[in-house]
């Protein structure tokens, strides 16, 4: 037995404790399940908890550690899986009443398969809006997921359940998906770390209806845990023809290199295009100043881009129309009304409309590629606001019609497929977390993790800090 709060420990610390014999995977899993059950009534982070299965996996892991024969890098670490991602033996309903829970559900997604090979303990499946279509988490199937810092506010989305679970100690590792900000938005609202890797770094299967906008990414308490998780899941899988080759070395190994000498561009508002709440702007600026103190060369500079929201909508709404294409009239009535609306819009786009959006995307990628010839990293706010009321797609009185109106810093980098992470850098006057976004050129995931680790290890910028 241990006096430690095992739900407060990172995955790196849990593995260290298992190795030293301080506590066991079974003890950690029991603590996490108890925490998950405790938070569920108020926060609604889970579609389902897998207590019996998780405890069986934890007992097997405990025995492996007792023998000194761990199965892999995360053996015995409690882990959650967003209910968009296949987990063998469990229905994947994607927040939709249109999907039946019948069937064998006999296949793991690539990221889940790698975690299983490394001995992870799967404690539950986390909530998502229907088919992951929006930047907040509520669905006809599972209701509203709420912010761990204030349950009257949204947890963000679409990986909102994953973010809330990590923030509240219901598992230190979480798999999320990100097609327009869906790991970064909820991580920023909930005060945790998340990385959208370079497209293809984490194999995705089945392929997303949203195409090459969608990424699988780690959601964790800190960058060290995210690097560990990426080391596990960031390897090729034959089911994803667009998957990248394995990275040349472990991401965990480069974390300590810091930011000294890196060229950092700080864009507080994308050239005045985004109105940022003053408290958000101030917290992000403090983070940027800390990067400079740590040795980075910081310049205030804006990338050469105009808001690509129309192109993003064409691609996103078309994907939504595709994923619901086979539904009959009765099933369509079961959809989230907002999803049903964008599906109607997406179905009216022509192939030429779609290709015109692809042209915008390709040009944006070219411009960002040129930008990163001059700068190693781009820093922006993750979001211009903090968490707003739960159950709404847009903040009351904002004038925005769709969720993309309040998250202009995230979806451009799904279009360009660049690695982008959010780092917690403080809170506003209501105690709601604020995130700083780090973006690098494609394939420079290690650089993003290094910079995030430097900021988070500093300890001055965590939510509640000065």
Tab-separated table of C-alpha atoms in Angstrom:
chain	number	residue	atom	x	y	z
A	1	UNK	CA	0.000	0.000	0.000
A	2	UNK	CA	1.059	3.613	-0.506
A	3	UNK	CA	0.074	6.991	0.889
A	4	UNK	CA	0.551	8.595	-2.544
A	5	UNK	CA	-2.444	9.839	-4.486
A	6	UNK	CA	-1.934	7.563	-7.468
A	7	UNK	CA	-4.480	9.487	-9.549
A	8	UNK	CA	-2.229	12.561	-9.396
A	9	UNK	CA	0.817	10.817	-10.892
A	10	UNK	CA	1.937	11.046	-14.495
A	11	UNK	CA	2.448	7.954	-16.614
A	12	UNK	CA	6.223	8.432	-16.407
A	13	UNK	CA	6.015	8.512	-12.605
A	14	UNK	CA	3.706	5.478	-12.475
A	15	UNK	CA	6.104	3.387	-14.544
A	16	UNK	CA	8.974	4.488	-12.318
A	17	UNK	CA	6.948	3.487	-9.251
A	18	UNK	CA	6.096	0.081	-10.700
A	19	UNK	CA	9.756	-0.523	-11.466
A	20	UNK	CA	10.786	0.377	-7.923
A	21	UNK	CA	7.990	-1.643	-6.347
A	22	UNK	CA	6.458	1.415	-4.625
A	23	UNK	CA	2.952	0.476	-5.794
A	24	UNK	CA	1.369	-1.802	-8.368
A	25	UNK	CA	-0.653	-1.372	-11.549
A	26	UNK	CA	-3.590	-2.936	-9.739
A	27	UNK	CA	-3.439	-0.284	-6.999
A	28	UNK	CA	-3.160	2.516	-9.574
A	29	UNK	CA	-6.033	1.155	-11.646
A	30	UNK	CA	-8.314	0.793	-8.624
A	31	UNK	CA	-7.593	4.407	-7.658
A	32	UNK	CA	-8.248	5.662	-11.189
A	33	UNK	CA	-11.499	3.717	-11.509
A	34	UNK	CA	-12.695	5.086	-8.175
A	35	UNK	CA	-11.880	8.604	-9.351
A	36	UNK	CA	-13.586	8.036	-12.699
A	37	UNK	CA	-16.750	6.777	-11.020
A	38	UNK	CA	-16.680	9.773	-8.684
A	39	UNK	CA	-16.405	12.414	-11.401
A	40	UNK	CA	-18.838	10.849	-13.861
A	41	UNK	CA	-22.136	12.151	-12.402
A	42	UNK	CA	-21.017	15.792	-12.541
A	43	UNK	CA	-18.609	15.926	-15.481
A	44	UNK	CA	-19.790	13.090	-17.764
A	45	UNK	CA	-16.391	12.251	-19.204
A	46	UNK	CA	-17.127	8.625	-20.067
A	47	UNK	CA	-19.418	6.750	-22.409
A	48	UNK	CA	-18.593	3.627	-20.418
A	49	UNK	CA	-16.164	2.500	-17.762
A	50	UNK	CA	-14.502	-0.891	-18.149
A	51	UNK	CA	-13.834	-1.767	-14.515
A	52	UNK	CA	-13.760	-5.554	-14.748
A	53	UNK	CA	-11.656	-5.610	-17.895
A	54	UNK	CA	-9.273	-2.948	-16.572
A	55	UNK	CA	-8.717	-4.735	-13.266
A	56	UNK	CA	-8.016	-8.005	-15.077
A	57	UNK	CA	-5.438	-6.227	-17.271
A	58	UNK	CA	-3.953	-4.544	-14.200
A	59	UNK	CA	-3.567	-7.843	-12.331
A	60	UNK	CA	-1.708	-9.314	-15.307
A	61	UNK	CA	0.511	-6.232	-15.439
A	62	UNK	CA	1.196	-6.425	-11.703
A	63	UNK	CA	2.400	-9.985	-12.129
A	64	UNK	CA	4.677	-8.996	-15.027
A	65	UNK	CA	6.226	-6.208	-12.975
A	66	UNK	CA	6.625	-8.607	-10.015
A	67	UNK	CA	8.655	-10.890	-12.289
A	68	UNK	CA	10.642	-7.935	-13.622
A	69	UNK	CA	9.282	-8.556	-17.137
A	70	UNK	CA	7.179	-5.543	-18.174
A	71	UNK	CA	5.511	-5.911	-21.532
A	72	UNK	CA	6.384	-2.454	-22.839
A	73	UNK	CA	6.800	1.246	-22.202
A	74	UNK	CA	3.396	1.838	-20.583
A	75	UNK	CA	2.743	-1.514	-18.950
A	76	UNK	CA	0.055	-1.042	-16.305
A	77	UNK	CA	-0.686	2.627	-17.063
A	78	UNK	CA	-4.422	3.496	-16.941
A	79	UNK	CA	-5.459	4.828	-20.346
A	80	UNK	CA	-8.673	6.128	-21.911
A	81	UNK	CA	-9.831	5.907	-25.518
A	82	UNK	CA	-12.127	8.418	-27.219
A	83	UNK	CA	-15.298	6.766	-28.485
A	84	UNK	CA	-14.336	7.545	-32.073
A	85	UNK	CA	-11.435	5.056	-31.913
A	86	UNK	CA	-11.904	1.282	-32.109
A	87	UNK	CA	-11.261	-0.669	-28.896
A	88	UNK	CA	-11.597	-4.420	-29.344
A	89	UNK	CA	-14.590	-5.930	-27.591
A	90	UNK	CA	-16.325	-2.576	-26.962
A	91	UNK	CA	-18.869	-0.754	-29.156
A	92	UNK	CA	-17.620	2.438	-30.802
A	93	UNK	CA	-20.785	4.506	-31.134
A	94	UNK	CA	-19.234	7.909	-31.918
A	95	UNK	CA	-21.836	9.816	-29.917
A	96	UNK	CA	-24.564	8.775	-32.324
A	97	UNK	CA	-27.907	7.038	-31.899
A	98	UNK	CA	-27.604	5.968	-35.548
A	99	UNK	CA	-24.932	3.330	-34.792
A	100	UNK	CA	-25.981	-0.023	-33.361
A	101	UNK	CA	-23.997	-1.494	-30.477
A	102	UNK	CA	-24.590	-5.003	-31.858
A	103	UNK	CA	-21.762	-6.944	-33.436
A	104	UNK	CA	-18.437	-8.420	-32.441
A	105	UNK	CA	-16.363	-5.209	-32.377
A	106	UNK	CA	-13.362	-7.449	-32.912
A	107	UNK	CA	-10.657	-4.989	-34.009
A	108	UNK	CA	-8.368	-2.450	-32.358
A	109	UNK	CA	-7.460	0.806	-34.074
A	110	UNK	CA	-3.706	1.063	-34.736
A	111	UNK	CA	-3.037	3.329	-31.741
A	112	UNK	CA	-5.002	1.023	-29.432
A	113	UNK	CA	-3.229	-2.043	-30.801
A	114	UNK	CA	0.173	-0.495	-30.043
A	115	UNK	CA	-0.930	0.439	-26.526
A	116	UNK	CA	-2.203	-3.093	-25.955
A	117	UNK	CA	1.147	-4.493	-27.102
A	118	UNK	CA	2.847	-2.256	-24.526
A	119	UNK	CA	0.586	-3.410	-21.687
A	120	UNK	CA	-1.636	-0.349	-21.213
A	121	UNK	CA	-4.728	-0.750	-19.030
A	122	UNK	CA	-7.905	0.477	-20.752
A	123	UNK	CA	-10.198	2.003	-18.125
A	124	UNK	CA	-12.914	3.460	-20.328
A	125	UNK	CA	-14.158	5.107	-23.508
A	126	UNK	CA	-14.579	8.863	-23.389
A	127	UNK	CA	-17.316	11.117	-24.717
A	128	UNK	CA	-17.416	12.884	-28.070
A	129	UNK	CA	-19.911	14.999	-29.990
A	130	UNK	CA	-21.627	13.038	-32.721
A	131	UNK	CA	-18.973	11.826	-35.182
A	132	UNK	CA	-16.594	14.384	-33.625
A	133	UNK	CA	-18.172	17.154	-35.693
A	134	UNK	CA	-17.756	20.208	-33.418
A	135	UNK	CA	-15.464	21.896	-30.908
A	136	UNK	CA	-17.593	21.170	-27.834
A	137	UNK	CA	-18.672	17.824	-26.386
A	138	UNK	CA	-22.359	17.063	-26.247
A	139	UNK	CA	-24.279	14.479	-28.209
A	140	UNK	CA	-27.752	12.979	-28.569
A	141	UNK	CA	-26.340	9.703	-27.234
A	142	UNK	CA	-24.371	10.709	-24.144
A	143	UNK	CA	-25.443	14.245	-23.227
A	144	UNK	CA	-23.197	17.132	-22.161
A	145	UNK	CA	-19.604	16.836	-20.961
A	146	UNK	CA	-18.630	19.567	-18.501
A	147	UNK	CA	-15.492	21.442	-17.555
A	148	UNK	CA	-13.576	20.079	-14.538
A	149	UNK	CA	-12.829	23.626	-13.335
A	150	UNK	CA	-16.465	24.784	-13.526
A	151	UNK	CA	-19.198	22.290	-14.462
A	152	UNK	CA	-21.400	25.076	-15.800
A	153	UNK	CA	-18.827	25.532	-18.600
A	154	UNK	CA	-17.940	23.344	-21.563
A	155	UNK	CA	-14.986	20.984	-21.549
A	156	UNK	CA	-14.461	21.820	-25.225
A	157	UNK	CA	-14.319	19.195	-27.938
A	158	UNK	CA	-14.417	17.089	-29.701
A	159	UNK	CA	-12.153	15.113	-27.333
A	160	UNK	CA	-13.838	16.713	-24.328
A	161	UNK	CA	-14.299	13.560	-22.289
A	162	UNK	CA	-10.632	12.674	-22.722
A	163	UNK	CA	-9.499	16.117	-21.538
A	164	UNK	CA	-11.792	16.129	-18.505
A	165	UNK	CA	-10.677	12.619	-17.523
A	166	UNK	CA	-6.980	13.525	-17.620
A	167	UNK	CA	-7.544	16.800	-15.766
A	168	UNK	CA	-9.400	15.045	-12.936
A	169	UNK	CA	-7.051	12.086	-12.506
A	170	UNK	CA	-9.154	9.460	-14.283
A	171	UNK	CA	-6.156	8.114	-16.202
A	172	UNK	CA	-2.935	9.934	-17.147
A	173	UNK	CA	-2.921	8.856	-20.805
A	174	UNK	CA	-5.740	9.549	-23.264
A	175	UNK	CA	-6.185	8.996	-26.970
A	176	UNK	CA	-8.018	11.803	-28.748
A	177	UNK	CA	-8.642	12.814	-32.340
A	178	UNK	CA	-8.153	16.237	-33.902
A	179	UNK	CA	-9.692	17.335	-37.206
A	180	UNK	CA	-9.921	21.071	-36.515
A	181	UNK	CA	-8.562	21.464	-32.990
A	182	UNK	CA	-10.233	18.560	-31.233
A	183	UNK	CA	-7.396	17.632	-28.880
A	184	UNK	CA	-6.096	21.184	-28.473
A	185	UNK	CA	-9.436	22.905	-27.780
A	186	UNK	CA	-10.509	20.732	-24.832
A	187	UNK	CA	-6.982	20.487	-23.488
A	188	UNK	CA	-6.762	24.289	-23.398
A	189	UNK	CA	-10.191	24.626	-21.767
A	190	UNK	CA	-9.379	21.924	-19.177
A	191	UNK	CA	-5.783	22.912	-18.404
A	192	UNK	CA	-3.850	19.908	-19.739
A	193	UNK	CA	-1.344	19.213	-22.529
A	194	UNK	CA	-2.246	17.851	-25.964
A	195	UNK	CA	-0.404	17.333	-29.224
A	196	UNK	CA	-1.789	17.067	-32.733
A	197	UNK	CA	1.134	15.299	-34.394
A	198	UNK	CA	2.192	15.661	-37.999
A	199	UNK	CA	-0.385	13.961	-40.175
A	200	UNK	CA	0.560	10.291	-40.580
A	201	UNK	CA	2.773	10.162	-37.510
A	202	UNK	CA	0.040	8.174	-35.734
A	203	UNK	CA	-1.711	5.737	-38.090
A	204	UNK	CA	-5.478	6.108	-38.357
A	205	UNK	CA	-7.858	3.286	-39.184
A	206	UNK	CA	-10.652	3.123	-40.142
A	207	UNK	CA	-9.990	6.239	-42.188
A	208	UNK	CA	-11.864	9.338	-41.135
A	209	UNK	CA	-14.683	10.703	-43.283
A	210	UNK	CA	-12.977	14.062	-42.725
A	211	UNK	CA	-9.998	12.737	-44.655
A	212	UNK	CA	-6.516	14.071	-44.104
A	213	UNK	CA	-7.724	16.769	-41.730
A	214	UNK	CA	-8.028	14.179	-38.946
A	215	UNK	CA	-5.183	13.173	-36.653
A	216	UNK	CA	-4.901	10.912	-33.583
A	217	UNK	CA	-3.021	12.576	-30.751
A	218	UNK	CA	-1.944	12.182	-27.124
A	219	UNK	CA	-3.713	14.049	-24.327
A	220	UNK	CA	-1.778	14.065	-21.062
A	221	UNK	CA	-0.824	16.133	-18.043
A	222	UNK	CA	2.542	17.116	-19.482
A	223	UNK	CA	4.807	16.906	-22.512
A	224	UNK	CA	6.902	14.055	-21.090
A	225	UNK	CA	3.847	11.794	-20.923
A	226	UNK	CA	2.840	12.863	-24.446
A	227	UNK	CA	6.306	11.982	-25.752
A	228	UNK	CA	6.095	8.587	-24.069
A	229	UNK	CA	2.664	7.953	-25.579
A	230	UNK	CA	3.823	9.100	-29.021
A	231	UNK	CA	6.781	6.696	-28.773
A	232	UNK	CA	4.227	3.900	-28.358
A	233	UNK	CA	1.609	4.858	-30.949
A	234	UNK	CA	3.725	6.692	-33.539
A	235	UNK	CA	4.774	3.640	-35.566
A	236	UNK	CA	3.488	2.436	-38.953
A	237	UNK	CA	0.450	0.210	-39.403
A	238	UNK	CA	-0.280	-1.484	-42.717
A	239	UNK	CA	-3.967	-0.527	-42.529
A	240	UNK	CA	-3.108	3.167	-43.005
A	241	UNK	CA	-1.456	3.703	-46.383
A	242	UNK	CA	-0.630	7.320	-45.450
A	243	UNK	CA	1.238	6.447	-42.246
A	244	UNK	CA	4.783	7.744	-41.910
A	245	UNK	CA	7.826	5.591	-41.273
A	246	UNK	CA	8.870	5.234	-37.658
A	247	UNK	CA	10.647	8.273	-36.200
A	248	UNK	CA	14.468	8.014	-36.196
A	249	UNK	CA	14.551	7.883	-32.396
A	250	UNK	CA	12.334	8.116	-29.338
A	251	UNK	CA	10.646	11.472	-28.777
A	252	UNK	CA	11.262	11.080	-25.056
A	253	UNK	CA	15.008	11.183	-25.604
A	254	UNK	CA	15.049	14.747	-26.977
A	255	UNK	CA	12.934	16.479	-24.354
A	256	UNK	CA	15.825	17.841	-22.309
A	257	UNK	CA	17.398	19.736	-25.223
A	258	UNK	CA	15.406	22.859	-24.371
A	259	UNK	CA	14.765	25.908	-26.507
A	260	UNK	CA	18.097	27.747	-26.416
A	261	UNK	CA	18.845	29.159	-29.859
A	262	UNK	CA	15.468	28.347	-31.383
A	263	UNK	CA	13.896	31.004	-33.601
A	264	UNK	CA	10.393	31.663	-32.302
A	265	UNK	CA	7.720	33.772	-34.009
A	266	UNK	CA	5.059	35.104	-31.669
A	267	UNK	CA	1.768	35.976	-33.369
A	268	UNK	CA	-0.642	37.326	-30.730
A	269	UNK	CA	-3.617	37.705	-33.088
A	270	UNK	CA	-2.599	36.430	-36.551
A	271	UNK	CA	-1.942	39.961	-37.696
A	272	UNK	CA	-4.953	41.515	-36.027
A	273	UNK	CA	-7.403	39.013	-37.504
A	274	UNK	CA	-8.454	37.584	-34.101
A	275	UNK	CA	-9.892	39.415	-31.099
A	276	UNK	CA	-8.245	37.806	-28.057
A	277	UNK	CA	-9.532	38.219	-24.495
A	278	UNK	CA	-7.075	40.422	-22.546
A	279	UNK	CA	-6.404	37.835	-19.827
A	280	UNK	CA	-5.702	35.194	-22.461
A	281	UNK	CA	-3.366	37.536	-24.327
A	282	UNK	CA	-1.492	38.422	-21.125
A	283	UNK	CA	-0.998	34.781	-20.088
A	284	UNK	CA	0.260	33.778	-23.525
A	285	UNK	CA	2.631	36.747	-23.603
A	286	UNK	CA	4.075	35.629	-20.260
A	287	UNK	CA	4.673	32.219	-21.772
A	288	UNK	CA	6.449	33.757	-24.739
A	289	UNK	CA	8.594	35.885	-22.426
A	290	UNK	CA	9.538	32.723	-20.552
A	291	UNK	CA	10.682	31.106	-23.801
A	292	UNK	CA	12.960	34.089	-24.332
A	293	UNK	CA	14.311	33.781	-20.784
A	294	UNK	CA	15.064	30.130	-21.513
A	295	UNK	CA	17.217	31.135	-24.475
A	296	UNK	CA	14.926	31.253	-27.507
A	297	UNK	CA	15.199	34.135	-29.982
A	298	UNK	CA	11.661	35.542	-29.983
A	299	UNK	CA	10.300	37.902	-32.642
A	300	UNK	CA	6.769	39.190	-32.941
A	301	UNK	CA	5.845	38.055	-36.438
A	302	UNK	CA	2.698	36.865	-38.208
A	303	UNK	CA	2.493	34.035	-40.733
A	304	UNK	CA	1.319	34.990	-44.207
A	305	UNK	CA	-2.201	33.655	-44.002
A	306	UNK	CA	-5.743	34.862	-44.216
A	307	UNK	CA	-8.496	32.990	-42.416
A	308	UNK	CA	-9.095	29.769	-44.436
A	309	UNK	CA	-12.423	29.073	-42.742
A	310	UNK	CA	-14.444	28.863	-45.969
A	311	UNK	CA	-12.100	26.235	-47.387
A	312	UNK	CA	-12.113	24.380	-44.082
A	313	UNK	CA	-15.924	24.405	-44.018
A	314	UNK	CA	-16.081	22.994	-47.531
A	315	UNK	CA	-13.843	20.083	-46.574
A	316	UNK	CA	-15.391	19.590	-43.124
A	317	UNK	CA	-19.037	19.832	-44.126
A	318	UNK	CA	-18.419	17.529	-47.115
A	319	UNK	CA	-16.913	14.980	-44.738
A	320	UNK	CA	-19.935	15.237	-42.460
A	321	UNK	CA	-22.243	14.683	-45.429
A	322	UNK	CA	-20.236	11.643	-46.433
A	323	UNK	CA	-20.320	10.025	-42.981
A	324	UNK	CA	-24.122	10.321	-42.855
A	325	UNK	CA	-24.779	9.597	-46.532
A	326	UNK	CA	-26.328	6.157	-45.981
A	327	UNK	CA	-28.767	7.244	-43.260
A	328	UNK	CA	-32.483	7.107	-43.958
A	329	UNK	CA	-34.965	9.858	-43.029
A	330	UNK	CA	-35.766	8.358	-39.604
A	331	UNK	CA	-32.086	8.062	-38.700
A	332	UNK	CA	-31.418	11.627	-39.826
A	333	UNK	CA	-34.006	12.817	-37.351
A	334	UNK	CA	-31.852	11.269	-34.592
A	335	UNK	CA	-28.814	13.431	-35.493
A	336	UNK	CA	-27.604	16.462	-33.578
A	337	UNK	CA	-29.503	19.328	-35.305
A	338	UNK	CA	-26.283	21.242	-35.955
A	339	UNK	CA	-24.707	18.195	-37.580
A	340	UNK	CA	-27.810	17.638	-39.677
A	341	UNK	CA	-27.568	21.245	-40.872
A	342	UNK	CA	-23.930	21.075	-41.945
A	343	UNK	CA	-24.547	17.726	-43.648
A	344	UNK	CA	-27.168	19.437	-45.783
A	345	UNK	CA	-24.694	22.168	-46.677
A	346	UNK	CA	-21.920	19.672	-47.389
A	347	UNK	CA	-24.132	17.618	-49.696
A	348	UNK	CA	-24.652	20.673	-51.924
A	349	UNK	CA	-20.960	21.253	-52.617
A	350	UNK	CA	-19.684	20.174	-56.027
A	351	UNK	CA	-16.444	18.365	-56.800
A	352	UNK	CA	-15.112	21.675	-58.125
A	353	UNK	CA	-15.962	23.379	-54.820
A	354	UNK	CA	-14.050	20.662	-53.001
A	355	UNK	CA	-11.032	20.959	-55.285
A	356	UNK	CA	-11.026	24.745	-54.903
A	357	UNK	CA	-10.807	24.217	-51.129
A	358	UNK	CA	-7.922	21.803	-51.686
A	359	UNK	CA	-6.167	24.539	-53.691
A	360	UNK	CA	-6.538	26.935	-50.742
A	361	UNK	CA	-5.156	24.251	-48.464
A	362	UNK	CA	-2.145	23.569	-50.660
A	363	UNK	CA	-1.299	27.257	-50.906
A	364	UNK	CA	-1.599	27.625	-47.143
A	365	UNK	CA	0.823	24.726	-46.737
A	366	UNK	CA	3.263	26.386	-49.121
A	367	UNK	CA	3.137	29.672	-47.207
A	368	UNK	CA	3.644	27.971	-43.846
A	369	UNK	CA	6.537	25.995	-45.284
A	370	UNK	CA	8.211	29.243	-46.311
A	371	UNK	CA	7.452	30.767	-42.911
A	372	UNK	CA	9.285	27.956	-41.149
A	373	UNK	CA	12.404	28.584	-43.222
A	374	UNK	CA	12.779	31.672	-41.012
A	375	UNK	CA	11.264	30.396	-37.751
A	376	UNK	CA	11.543	27.068	-35.935
A	377	UNK	CA	8.359	27.612	-33.946
A	378	UNK	CA	5.203	29.681	-34.189
A	379	UNK	CA	3.473	30.637	-30.923
A	380	UNK	CA	-0.149	31.774	-30.731
A	381	UNK	CA	-2.911	31.543	-28.164
A	382	UNK	CA	-4.555	28.131	-28.478
A	383	UNK	CA	-7.935	29.836	-28.194
A	384	UNK	CA	-8.885	33.516	-27.954
A	385	UNK	CA	-11.309	32.803	-25.096
A	386	UNK	CA	-11.715	30.606	-22.029
A	387	UNK	CA	-14.462	28.015	-21.567
A	388	UNK	CA	-18.022	29.237	-22.092
A	389	UNK	CA	-21.394	27.774	-21.089
A	390	UNK	CA	-21.827	24.009	-21.397
A	391	UNK	CA	-24.258	22.638	-23.962
A	392	UNK	CA	-23.787	25.446	-26.519
A	393	UNK	CA	-21.886	25.290	-29.808
A	394	UNK	CA	-20.901	28.973	-29.592
A	395	UNK	CA	-20.685	31.463	-26.706
A	396	UNK	CA	-23.919	33.298	-25.975
A	397	UNK	CA	-23.995	36.703	-27.661
A	398	UNK	CA	-20.847	36.028	-29.713
A	399	UNK	CA	-22.572	36.335	-33.063
A	400	UNK	CA	-20.786	33.192	-34.290
A	401	UNK	CA	-22.855	30.677	-36.204
A	402	UNK	CA	-20.538	27.678	-36.047
A	403	UNK	CA	-17.822	26.515	-33.622
A	404	UNK	CA	-15.064	27.533	-36.014
A	405	UNK	CA	-15.837	31.192	-35.230
A	406	UNK	CA	-14.220	31.004	-31.783
A	407	UNK	CA	-11.274	28.721	-32.579
A	408	UNK	CA	-9.429	30.456	-35.440
A	409	UNK	CA	-5.967	29.457	-34.175
A	410	UNK	CA	-6.483	25.688	-34.444
A	411	UNK	CA	-8.042	24.530	-37.724
A	412	UNK	CA	-5.492	26.214	-40.067
A	413	UNK	CA	-2.891	23.709	-38.875
A	414	UNK	CA	-5.122	20.761	-39.647
A	415	UNK	CA	-5.221	22.067	-43.186
A	416	UNK	CA	-1.404	22.215	-43.266
A	417	UNK	CA	-0.911	18.938	-41.330
A	418	UNK	CA	1.701	20.520	-39.049
A	419	UNK	CA	2.398	19.392	-35.484
A	420	UNK	CA	0.678	21.701	-33.000
A	421	UNK	CA	0.398	21.459	-29.225
A	422	UNK	CA	-1.327	23.338	-26.440
A	423	UNK	CA	0.449	24.109	-23.171
A	424	UNK	CA	-1.386	25.371	-20.062
A	425	UNK	CA	-0.011	28.811	-19.139
A	426	UNK	CA	-2.315	30.158	-16.453
A	427	UNK	CA	-5.931	30.925	-15.644
A	428	UNK	CA	-8.316	33.831	-16.042
A	429	UNK	CA	-10.072	35.654	-13.201
A	430	UNK	CA	-12.679	32.876	-12.961
A	431	UNK	CA	-10.039	30.172	-12.565
A	432	UNK	CA	-10.528	28.875	-16.117
A	433	UNK	CA	-7.399	27.575	-17.884
A	434	UNK	CA	-5.603	29.346	-20.722
A	435	UNK	CA	-3.544	27.586	-23.395
A	436	UNK	CA	-0.545	28.594	-25.501
A	437	UNK	CA	-0.177	26.926	-28.907
A	438	UNK	CA	3.182	25.783	-30.294
A	439	UNK	CA	3.390	24.992	-34.022
A	440	UNK	CA	6.348	23.654	-36.010
A	441	UNK	CA	7.007	22.602	-39.588
A	442	UNK	CA	5.777	19.172	-40.654
A	443	UNK	CA	7.776	16.293	-39.158
A	444	UNK	CA	9.190	18.490	-36.380
A	445	UNK	CA	7.039	16.957	-33.629
A	446	UNK	CA	10.093	16.578	-31.415
A	447	UNK	CA	10.689	20.321	-31.536
A	448	UNK	CA	7.159	21.050	-30.323
A	449	UNK	CA	7.533	18.535	-27.486
A	450	UNK	CA	10.924	19.989	-26.484
A	451	UNK	CA	9.580	23.516	-26.246
A	452	UNK	CA	6.477	22.396	-24.369
A	453	UNK	CA	8.579	20.387	-21.942
A	454	UNK	CA	10.815	23.392	-21.296
A	455	UNK	CA	7.799	25.562	-20.470
A	456	UNK	CA	6.032	22.976	-18.342
A	457	UNK	CA	9.147	21.949	-16.422
A	458	UNK	CA	9.663	25.587	-15.493
A	459	UNK	CA	6.640	25.429	-13.173
A	460	UNK	CA	5.782	29.135	-13.390
A	461	UNK	CA	3.068	28.956	-16.005
A	462	UNK	CA	0.747	26.194	-14.825
A	463	UNK	CA	-2.947	27.025	-14.240
A	464	UNK	CA	-3.197	28.973	-11.018
A	465	UNK	CA	0.356	30.262	-11.392
A	466	UNK	CA	1.333	33.886	-11.807
